[in-house]
């Protein structure tokens, strides 16, 4: 893993914002969040790890796709509504074309046995990317506030991952607990 500098790059232009989110979208087969973190934090340095984690946490709490919410929030922060539109269009344009094309091909050739195995392997790879991104996002939180972060992370994993609670229920339970713990631990 590349070392992560906390020095932020200059704010991107609208066109650079579009291209950055387009790069995320065309790289992100099986899950965009790992690629979003890699591109926004590690490659382009438009966000630091903590900013990415906190912005994503907000976006996960909102209705809709997390990566779409992230593109809108980040784009709007930099360039208002024009930035939000540039980021979300960058994120959505290529996948719409690709999915329509692949859907047509799948309708035509989807019954071929080897393709079914390929789709299963792609699903496993996507799961691995999600786990790796979650671990990368947890590290700055644990370093900054280990006493509060670790119990919340573990509880979230148990409730959502093991007990299969729906995300709104997990958030309804853990958000107030996290706020209380953070309030009590403040300097």
Short mmCIF file of C-alpha atoms in Angstrom, two decimals:
data_model
loop_
_atom_site.label_atom_id
_atom_site.label_comp_id
_atom_site.label_asym_id
_atom_site.label_seq_id
_atom_site.Cartn_x
_atom_site.Cartn_y
_atom_site.Cartn_z
CA UNK A 1 0.00 0.00 0.00
CA UNK A 2 1.30 3.42 -0.91
CA UNK A 3 2.13 5.82 1.86
CA UNK A 4 -0.54 8.43 2.42
CA UNK A 5 0.41 12.07 2.57
CA UNK A 6 -1.90 14.39 4.42
CA UNK A 7 -0.95 17.31 2.16
CA UNK A 8 -4.00 18.09 0.07
CA UNK A 9 -3.79 18.86 -3.63
CA UNK A 10 -5.32 22.08 -4.94
CA UNK A 11 -9.08 21.97 -5.46
CA UNK A 12 -9.88 20.45 -8.86
CA UNK A 13 -11.61 22.40 -11.62
CA UNK A 14 -15.09 21.33 -12.71
CA UNK A 15 -13.61 19.36 -15.60
CA UNK A 16 -11.03 17.69 -13.32
CA UNK A 17 -13.83 16.85 -10.91
CA UNK A 18 -15.81 15.27 -13.76
CA UNK A 19 -12.74 13.30 -14.91
CA UNK A 20 -11.89 12.16 -11.38
CA UNK A 21 -15.35 10.71 -10.80
CA UNK A 22 -15.37 9.26 -14.33
CA UNK A 23 -12.11 7.50 -13.41
CA UNK A 24 -13.78 6.12 -10.28
CA UNK A 25 -16.74 4.85 -12.27
CA UNK A 26 -14.79 3.06 -14.98
CA UNK A 27 -12.43 1.51 -12.41
CA UNK A 28 -15.18 0.41 -10.06
CA UNK A 29 -16.56 -2.85 -11.32
CA UNK A 30 -18.06 -4.55 -8.29
CA UNK A 31 -17.98 -1.58 -5.95
CA UNK A 32 -17.12 2.08 -6.29
CA UNK A 33 -16.22 2.98 -2.70
CA UNK A 34 -12.83 1.24 -2.65
CA UNK A 35 -11.92 3.01 -5.87
CA UNK A 36 -13.33 6.31 -4.68
CA UNK A 37 -11.10 6.19 -1.64
CA UNK A 38 -8.06 5.17 -3.68
CA UNK A 39 -8.58 7.91 -6.26
CA UNK A 40 -9.81 10.76 -4.04
CA UNK A 41 -7.47 10.14 -1.09
CA UNK A 42 -4.38 8.29 -2.32
CA UNK A 43 -3.96 9.29 -5.97
CA UNK A 44 -5.42 12.77 -6.42
CA UNK A 45 -5.17 13.78 -2.74
CA UNK A 46 -8.35 15.83 -2.92
CA UNK A 47 -9.39 14.49 0.50
CA UNK A 48 -7.47 13.19 3.49
CA UNK A 49 -8.42 9.80 5.00
CA UNK A 50 -10.38 11.31 7.90
CA UNK A 51 -12.32 13.67 5.63
CA UNK A 52 -13.20 10.77 3.33
CA UNK A 53 -14.39 8.64 6.26
CA UNK A 54 -16.51 11.38 7.81
CA UNK A 55 -18.01 12.48 4.48
CA UNK A 56 -18.82 8.88 3.62
CA UNK A 57 -20.38 8.37 7.06
CA UNK A 58 -22.72 11.28 6.39
CA UNK A 59 -23.50 9.94 2.91
CA UNK A 60 -24.30 6.49 4.31
CA UNK A 61 -26.84 8.06 6.63
CA UNK A 62 -28.65 9.71 3.70
CA UNK A 63 -31.02 7.85 1.40
CA UNK A 64 -29.61 6.75 -1.94
CA UNK A 65 -26.44 5.17 -3.19
CA UNK A 66 -23.46 6.05 -0.98
CA UNK A 67 -21.09 6.78 -3.86
CA UNK A 68 -23.64 9.04 -5.58
CA UNK A 69 -24.22 10.89 -2.30
CA UNK A 70 -20.44 11.21 -1.88
CA UNK A 71 -19.99 12.62 -5.37
CA UNK A 72 -22.73 15.18 -4.80
CA UNK A 73 -21.49 16.20 -1.34
CA UNK A 74 -17.87 16.50 -2.43
CA UNK A 75 -18.63 18.28 -5.71
CA UNK A 76 -20.97 20.73 -3.99
CA UNK A 77 -18.41 21.45 -1.28
CA UNK A 78 -15.88 22.49 -3.93
CA UNK A 79 -17.98 24.20 -6.61
CA UNK A 80 -21.58 24.44 -5.42
CA UNK A 81 -24.28 22.85 -7.53
CA UNK A 82 -22.11 22.96 -10.66
CA UNK A 83 -19.55 20.82 -8.83
CA UNK A 84 -22.22 18.41 -7.63
CA UNK A 85 -23.48 18.00 -11.20
CA UNK A 86 -19.97 17.61 -12.63
CA UNK A 87 -19.11 14.91 -10.09
CA UNK A 88 -22.36 12.97 -10.40
CA UNK A 89 -22.33 13.11 -14.22
CA UNK A 90 -18.70 11.96 -14.19
CA UNK A 91 -19.73 9.10 -11.95
CA UNK A 92 -22.79 8.06 -13.97
CA UNK A 93 -22.07 8.66 -17.68
CA UNK A 94 -19.72 5.77 -18.49
CA UNK A 95 -21.50 3.15 -16.34
CA UNK A 96 -24.84 3.88 -18.00
CA UNK A 97 -23.33 3.23 -21.44
CA UNK A 98 -21.39 0.18 -20.22
CA UNK A 99 -24.37 -1.38 -18.42
CA UNK A 100 -26.69 -0.91 -21.37
CA UNK A 101 -24.11 -2.53 -23.64
CA UNK A 102 -23.34 -5.41 -21.25
CA UNK A 103 -27.04 -5.98 -20.58
CA UNK A 104 -27.65 -6.38 -24.28
CA UNK A 105 -24.74 -8.80 -24.58
CA UNK A 106 -25.90 -10.77 -21.53
CA UNK A 107 -29.39 -11.16 -22.99
CA UNK A 108 -27.80 -12.58 -26.11
CA UNK A 109 -25.06 -14.79 -24.56
CA UNK A 110 -25.97 -15.13 -20.85
CA UNK A 111 -26.74 -18.85 -20.94
CA UNK A 112 -23.12 -19.82 -21.59
CA UNK A 113 -21.93 -21.78 -18.54
CA UNK A 114 -18.47 -20.22 -18.24
CA UNK A 115 -20.02 -16.76 -17.93
CA UNK A 116 -21.94 -17.81 -14.82
CA UNK A 117 -18.68 -18.82 -13.10
CA UNK A 118 -17.06 -15.57 -14.13
CA UNK A 119 -19.87 -13.57 -12.51
CA UNK A 120 -19.47 -15.55 -9.26
CA UNK A 121 -15.73 -14.80 -9.21
CA UNK A 122 -16.37 -11.09 -9.83
CA UNK A 123 -18.76 -11.04 -6.86
CA UNK A 124 -16.11 -12.51 -4.57
CA UNK A 125 -13.54 -9.96 -5.73
CA UNK A 126 -16.00 -7.13 -5.08
CA UNK A 127 -16.55 -8.40 -1.53
CA UNK A 128 -12.80 -8.36 -0.92
CA UNK A 129 -12.58 -4.74 -2.11
CA UNK A 130 -15.33 -3.69 0.29
CA UNK A 131 -13.59 -5.36 3.26
CA UNK A 132 -10.25 -3.75 2.35
CA UNK A 133 -11.84 -0.29 2.10
CA UNK A 134 -13.62 -0.70 5.42
CA UNK A 135 -10.30 -1.58 7.06
CA UNK A 136 -8.57 1.43 5.48
CA UNK A 137 -11.35 3.74 6.67
CA UNK A 138 -11.27 2.34 10.21
CA UNK A 139 -7.56 2.97 10.77
CA UNK A 140 -7.69 6.80 11.07
CA UNK A 141 -10.78 6.60 13.27
CA UNK A 142 -9.17 4.06 15.59
CA UNK A 143 -5.95 6.08 15.78
CA UNK A 144 -7.80 9.28 16.62
CA UNK A 145 -10.38 7.91 19.08
CA UNK A 146 -9.73 4.25 19.90
CA UNK A 147 -11.90 4.22 23.03
CA UNK A 148 -15.01 5.27 21.10
CA UNK A 149 -14.26 3.99 17.60
CA UNK A 150 -13.51 0.34 18.38
CA UNK A 151 -16.76 -0.43 20.27
CA UNK A 152 -18.86 1.34 17.62
CA UNK A 153 -17.09 -0.50 14.77
CA UNK A 154 -17.50 -3.86 16.51
CA UNK A 155 -21.15 -3.17 17.36
CA UNK A 156 -21.85 -2.12 13.77
CA UNK A 157 -20.25 -5.31 12.47
CA UNK A 158 -22.21 -7.49 14.89
CA UNK A 159 -25.56 -5.78 14.29
CA UNK A 160 -25.35 -5.46 10.50
CA UNK A 161 -22.99 -8.28 9.58
CA UNK A 162 -23.87 -11.05 11.99
CA UNK A 163 -27.37 -10.28 13.23
CA UNK A 164 -28.44 -8.92 9.79
CA UNK A 165 -30.13 -5.78 11.16
CA UNK A 166 -31.15 -3.30 8.47
CA UNK A 167 -28.84 -0.30 8.15
CA UNK A 168 -31.41 2.28 9.36
CA UNK A 169 -31.89 0.29 12.58
CA UNK A 170 -28.12 0.00 13.11
CA UNK A 171 -27.74 3.75 12.56
CA UNK A 172 -30.67 4.53 14.86
CA UNK A 173 -28.98 2.57 17.66
CA UNK A 174 -25.32 3.45 17.09
CA UNK A 175 -25.53 7.12 16.06
CA UNK A 176 -26.84 8.31 19.44
CA UNK A 177 -24.38 6.07 21.28
CA UNK A 178 -21.50 7.40 19.17
CA UNK A 179 -22.58 10.99 19.78
CA UNK A 180 -22.80 10.42 23.54
CA UNK A 181 -19.37 8.74 23.63
CA UNK A 182 -17.82 11.51 21.54
CA UNK A 183 -19.39 14.17 23.76
CA UNK A 184 -18.09 12.49 26.91
CA UNK A 185 -14.58 12.06 25.47
CA UNK A 186 -14.20 15.65 24.24
CA UNK A 187 -11.31 17.63 25.69
#
